[in-house]
PDB file of C-alpha atoms in Angstrom:
ATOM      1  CA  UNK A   1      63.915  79.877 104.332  1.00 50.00           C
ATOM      2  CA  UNK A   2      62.698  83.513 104.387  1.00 53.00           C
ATOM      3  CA  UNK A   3      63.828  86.715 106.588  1.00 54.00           C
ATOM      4  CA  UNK A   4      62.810  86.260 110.429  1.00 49.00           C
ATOM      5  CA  UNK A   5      60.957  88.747 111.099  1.00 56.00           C
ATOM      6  CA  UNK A   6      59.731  90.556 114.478  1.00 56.00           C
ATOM      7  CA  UNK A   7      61.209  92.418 117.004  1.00 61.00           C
ATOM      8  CA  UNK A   8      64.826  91.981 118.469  1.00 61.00           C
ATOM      9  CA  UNK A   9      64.334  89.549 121.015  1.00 66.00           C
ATOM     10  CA  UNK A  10      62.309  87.309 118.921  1.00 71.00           C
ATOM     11  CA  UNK A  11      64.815  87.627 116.267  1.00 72.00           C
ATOM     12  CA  UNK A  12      67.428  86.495 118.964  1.00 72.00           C
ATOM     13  CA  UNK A  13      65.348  83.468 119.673  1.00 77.00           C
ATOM     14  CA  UNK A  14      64.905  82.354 115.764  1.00 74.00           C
ATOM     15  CA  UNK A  15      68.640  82.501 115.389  1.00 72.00           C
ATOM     16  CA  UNK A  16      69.267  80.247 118.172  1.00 72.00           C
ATOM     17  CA  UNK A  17      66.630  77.951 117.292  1.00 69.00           C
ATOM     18  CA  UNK A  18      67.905  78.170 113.500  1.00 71.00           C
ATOM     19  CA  UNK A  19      71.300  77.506 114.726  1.00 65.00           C
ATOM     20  CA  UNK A  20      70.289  74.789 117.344  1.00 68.00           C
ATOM     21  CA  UNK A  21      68.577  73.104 114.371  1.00 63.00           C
ATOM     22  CA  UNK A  22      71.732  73.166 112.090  1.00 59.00           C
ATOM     23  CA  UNK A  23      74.096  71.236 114.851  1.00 56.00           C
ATOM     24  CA  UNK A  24      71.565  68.788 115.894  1.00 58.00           C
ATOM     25  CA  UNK A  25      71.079  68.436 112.007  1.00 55.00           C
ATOM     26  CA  UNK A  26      74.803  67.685 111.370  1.00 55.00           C
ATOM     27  CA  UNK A  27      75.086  64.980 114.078  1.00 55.00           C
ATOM     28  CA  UNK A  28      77.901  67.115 115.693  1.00 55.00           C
ATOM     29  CA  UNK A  29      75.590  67.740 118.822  1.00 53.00           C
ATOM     30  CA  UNK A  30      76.809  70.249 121.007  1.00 55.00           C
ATOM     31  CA  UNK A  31      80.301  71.189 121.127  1.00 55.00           C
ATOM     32  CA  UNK A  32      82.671  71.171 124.454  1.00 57.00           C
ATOM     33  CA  UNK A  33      84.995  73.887 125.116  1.00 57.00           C
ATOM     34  CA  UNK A  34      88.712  73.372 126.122  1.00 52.00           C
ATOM     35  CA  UNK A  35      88.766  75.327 129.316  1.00 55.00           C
ATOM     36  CA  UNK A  36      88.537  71.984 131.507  1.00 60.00           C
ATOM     37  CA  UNK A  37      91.834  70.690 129.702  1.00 64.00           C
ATOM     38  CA  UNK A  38      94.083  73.654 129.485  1.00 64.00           C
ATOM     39  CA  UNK A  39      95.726  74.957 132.545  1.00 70.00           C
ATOM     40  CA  UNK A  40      96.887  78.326 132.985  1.00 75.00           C
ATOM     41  CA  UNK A  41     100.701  79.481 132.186  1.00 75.00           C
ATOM     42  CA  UNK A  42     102.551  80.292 135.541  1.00 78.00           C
ATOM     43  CA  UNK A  43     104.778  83.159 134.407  1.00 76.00           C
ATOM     44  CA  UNK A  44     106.354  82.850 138.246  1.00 81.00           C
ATOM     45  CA  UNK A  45     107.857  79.541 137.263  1.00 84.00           C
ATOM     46  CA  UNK A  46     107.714  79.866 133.429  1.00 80.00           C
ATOM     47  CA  UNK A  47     109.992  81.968 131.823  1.00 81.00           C
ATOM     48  CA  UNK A  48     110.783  82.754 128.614  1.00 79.00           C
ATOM     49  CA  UNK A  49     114.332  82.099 126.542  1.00 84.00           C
ATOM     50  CA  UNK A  50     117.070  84.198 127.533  1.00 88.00           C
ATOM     51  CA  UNK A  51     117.572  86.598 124.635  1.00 86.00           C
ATOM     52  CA  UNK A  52     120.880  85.998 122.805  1.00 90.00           C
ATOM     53  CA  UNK A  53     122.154  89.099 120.938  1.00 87.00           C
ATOM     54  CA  UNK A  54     123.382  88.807 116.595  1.00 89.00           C
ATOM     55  CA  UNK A  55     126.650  86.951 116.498  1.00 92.00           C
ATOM     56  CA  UNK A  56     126.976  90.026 113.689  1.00 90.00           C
ATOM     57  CA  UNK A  57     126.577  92.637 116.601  1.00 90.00           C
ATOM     58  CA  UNK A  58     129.081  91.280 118.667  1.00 93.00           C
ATOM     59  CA  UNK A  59     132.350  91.530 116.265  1.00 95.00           C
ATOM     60  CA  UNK A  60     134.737  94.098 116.450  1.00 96.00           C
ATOM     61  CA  UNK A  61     133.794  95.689 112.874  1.00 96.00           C
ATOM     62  CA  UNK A  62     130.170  96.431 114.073  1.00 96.00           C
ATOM     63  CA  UNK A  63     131.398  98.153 117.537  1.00 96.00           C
ATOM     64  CA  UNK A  64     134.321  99.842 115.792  1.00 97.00           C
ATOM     65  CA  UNK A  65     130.805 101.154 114.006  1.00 97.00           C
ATOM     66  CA  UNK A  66     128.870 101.954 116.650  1.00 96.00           C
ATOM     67  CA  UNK A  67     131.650 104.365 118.277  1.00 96.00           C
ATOM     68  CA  UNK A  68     132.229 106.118 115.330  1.00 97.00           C
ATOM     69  CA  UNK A  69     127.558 106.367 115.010  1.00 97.00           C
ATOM     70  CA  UNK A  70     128.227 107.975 118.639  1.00 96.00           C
ATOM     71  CA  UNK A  71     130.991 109.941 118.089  1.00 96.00           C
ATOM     72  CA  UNK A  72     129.479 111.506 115.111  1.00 96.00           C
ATOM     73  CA  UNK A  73     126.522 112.430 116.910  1.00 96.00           C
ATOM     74  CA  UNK A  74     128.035 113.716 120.044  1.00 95.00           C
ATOM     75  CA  UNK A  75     127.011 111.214 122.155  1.00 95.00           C
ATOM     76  CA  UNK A  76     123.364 112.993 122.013  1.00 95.00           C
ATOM     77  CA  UNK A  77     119.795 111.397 120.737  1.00 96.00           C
ATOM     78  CA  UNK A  78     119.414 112.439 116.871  1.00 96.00           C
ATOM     79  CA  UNK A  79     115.918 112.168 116.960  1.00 96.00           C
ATOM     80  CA  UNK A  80     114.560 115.973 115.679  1.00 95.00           C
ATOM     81  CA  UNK A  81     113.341 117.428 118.377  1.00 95.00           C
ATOM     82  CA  UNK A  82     115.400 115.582 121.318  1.00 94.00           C
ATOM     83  CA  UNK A  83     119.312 115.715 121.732  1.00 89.00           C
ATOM     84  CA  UNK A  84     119.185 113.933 124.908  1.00 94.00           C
ATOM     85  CA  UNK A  85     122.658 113.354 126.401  1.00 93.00           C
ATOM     86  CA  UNK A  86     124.058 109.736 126.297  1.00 90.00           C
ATOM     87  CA  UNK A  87     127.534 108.354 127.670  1.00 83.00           C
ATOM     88  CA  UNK A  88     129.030 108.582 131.007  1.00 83.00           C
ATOM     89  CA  UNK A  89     126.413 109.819 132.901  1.00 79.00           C
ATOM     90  CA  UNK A  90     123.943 110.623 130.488  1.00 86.00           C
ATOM     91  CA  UNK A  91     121.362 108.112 129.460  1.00 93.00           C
ATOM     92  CA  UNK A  92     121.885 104.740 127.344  1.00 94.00           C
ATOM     93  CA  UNK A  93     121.875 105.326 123.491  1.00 96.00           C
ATOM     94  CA  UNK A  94     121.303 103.339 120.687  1.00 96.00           C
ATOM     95  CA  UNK A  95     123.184 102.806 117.361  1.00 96.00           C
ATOM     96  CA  UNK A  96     120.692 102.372 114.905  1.00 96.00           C
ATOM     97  CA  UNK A  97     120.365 101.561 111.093  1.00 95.00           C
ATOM     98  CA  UNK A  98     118.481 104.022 109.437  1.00 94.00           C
ATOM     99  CA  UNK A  99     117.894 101.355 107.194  1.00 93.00           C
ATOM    100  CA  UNK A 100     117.145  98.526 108.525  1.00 90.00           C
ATOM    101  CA  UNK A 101     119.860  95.409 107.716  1.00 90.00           C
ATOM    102  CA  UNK A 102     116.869  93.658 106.663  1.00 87.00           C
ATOM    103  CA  UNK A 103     115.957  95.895 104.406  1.00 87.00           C
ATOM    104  CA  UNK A 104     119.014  96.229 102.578  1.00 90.00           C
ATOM    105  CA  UNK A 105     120.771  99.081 104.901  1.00 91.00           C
ATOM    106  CA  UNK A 106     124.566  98.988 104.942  1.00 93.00           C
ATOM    107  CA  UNK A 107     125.046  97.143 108.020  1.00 93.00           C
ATOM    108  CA  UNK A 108     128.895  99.032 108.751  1.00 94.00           C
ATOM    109  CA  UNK A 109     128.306 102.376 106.884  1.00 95.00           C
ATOM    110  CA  UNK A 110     128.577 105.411 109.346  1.00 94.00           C
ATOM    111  CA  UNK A 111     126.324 107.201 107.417  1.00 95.00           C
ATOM    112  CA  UNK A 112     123.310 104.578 107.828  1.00 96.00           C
ATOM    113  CA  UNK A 113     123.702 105.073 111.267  1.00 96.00           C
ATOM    114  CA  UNK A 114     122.373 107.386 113.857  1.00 97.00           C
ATOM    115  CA  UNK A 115     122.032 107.916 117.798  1.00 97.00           C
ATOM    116  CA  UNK A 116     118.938 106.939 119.207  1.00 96.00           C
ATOM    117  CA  UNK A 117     118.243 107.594 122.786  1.00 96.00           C
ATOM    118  CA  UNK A 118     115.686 104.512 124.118  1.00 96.00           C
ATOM    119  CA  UNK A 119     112.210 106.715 123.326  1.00 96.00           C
ATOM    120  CA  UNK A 120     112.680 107.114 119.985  1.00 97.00           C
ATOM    121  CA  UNK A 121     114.675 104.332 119.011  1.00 96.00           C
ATOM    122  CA  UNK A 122     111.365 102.158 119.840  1.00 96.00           C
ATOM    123  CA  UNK A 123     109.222 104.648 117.740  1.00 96.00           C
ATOM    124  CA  UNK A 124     111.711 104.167 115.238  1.00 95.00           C
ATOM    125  CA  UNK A 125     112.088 100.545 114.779  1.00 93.00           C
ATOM    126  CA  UNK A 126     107.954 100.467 115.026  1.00 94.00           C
ATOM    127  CA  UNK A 127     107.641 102.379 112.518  1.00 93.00           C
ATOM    128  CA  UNK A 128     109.941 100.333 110.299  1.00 91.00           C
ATOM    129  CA  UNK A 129     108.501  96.809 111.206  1.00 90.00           C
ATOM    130  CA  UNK A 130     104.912  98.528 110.485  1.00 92.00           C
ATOM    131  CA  UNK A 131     106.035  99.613 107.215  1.00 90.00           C
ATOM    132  CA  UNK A 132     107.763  96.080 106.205  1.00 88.00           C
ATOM    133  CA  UNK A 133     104.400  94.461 107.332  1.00 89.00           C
ATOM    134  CA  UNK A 134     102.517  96.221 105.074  1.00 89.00           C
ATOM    135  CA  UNK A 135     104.304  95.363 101.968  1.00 82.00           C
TER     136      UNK A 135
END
């Protein structure tokens, strides 16, 4: 079968008559759609699991860590460029692996860690899951 040939909306029509011919040609006639069967999701009533946090970031080894990520940093976001204050009164921080656990970062080394106020803590860990999805 050669090129069709002729202006757009002829073109359109060809297709749909090639394509028409190529269903009723494979005895699969026309196909239905879902829709009809599948109901919406009501998030109202739906919800998803509760979170549950690391058994690993819940022992005393890993907050003895993340006071001394804090401490180090002054209670302030390390992020270049920030220093937002954390602690009593100041805004929530977290204590982040520069290198990621998963990735082989010393999960109670004080020097893998560092402040992150919420901001840049997202950027951060973005960044890191982008990067481990591309290898």
């Amino acid at each position: 079968m050669g090129q069709p040939k002729g202006n757009a909306s002829s073109l359109r029509e060809q297709w749909q008559h090639i394509s028409r011919r190529a269903v009723e040609g494979s005895g699969m006639g026309r196909l239905s759609t879902l829709a009809t069967r599948l109901s919406t999701l009501d998030t109202r009533t739906a919800r998803p699991a509760p979170k549950v946090a690391d058994p690993e970031l819940l022992t005393a080894e890993h907050k003895a860590w993340r006071l001394e990520v804090f401490k180090r940093a002054h209670w302030r976001c390390q992020w270049p460029g920030c220093g937002k204050q954390g602690g009593r009164g100041g805004i929530r921080l977290y204590a982040d692996h520069i290198v990621e656990r998963r990735d082989g970062g010393a999960p109670l080394d004080p020097a893998n860690g560092q402040a992150l106020c919420p901001k840049h803590h997202q950027v951060k860990t973005a960044q890191a899951r982008a990067e481990r999805m591309s290898r």
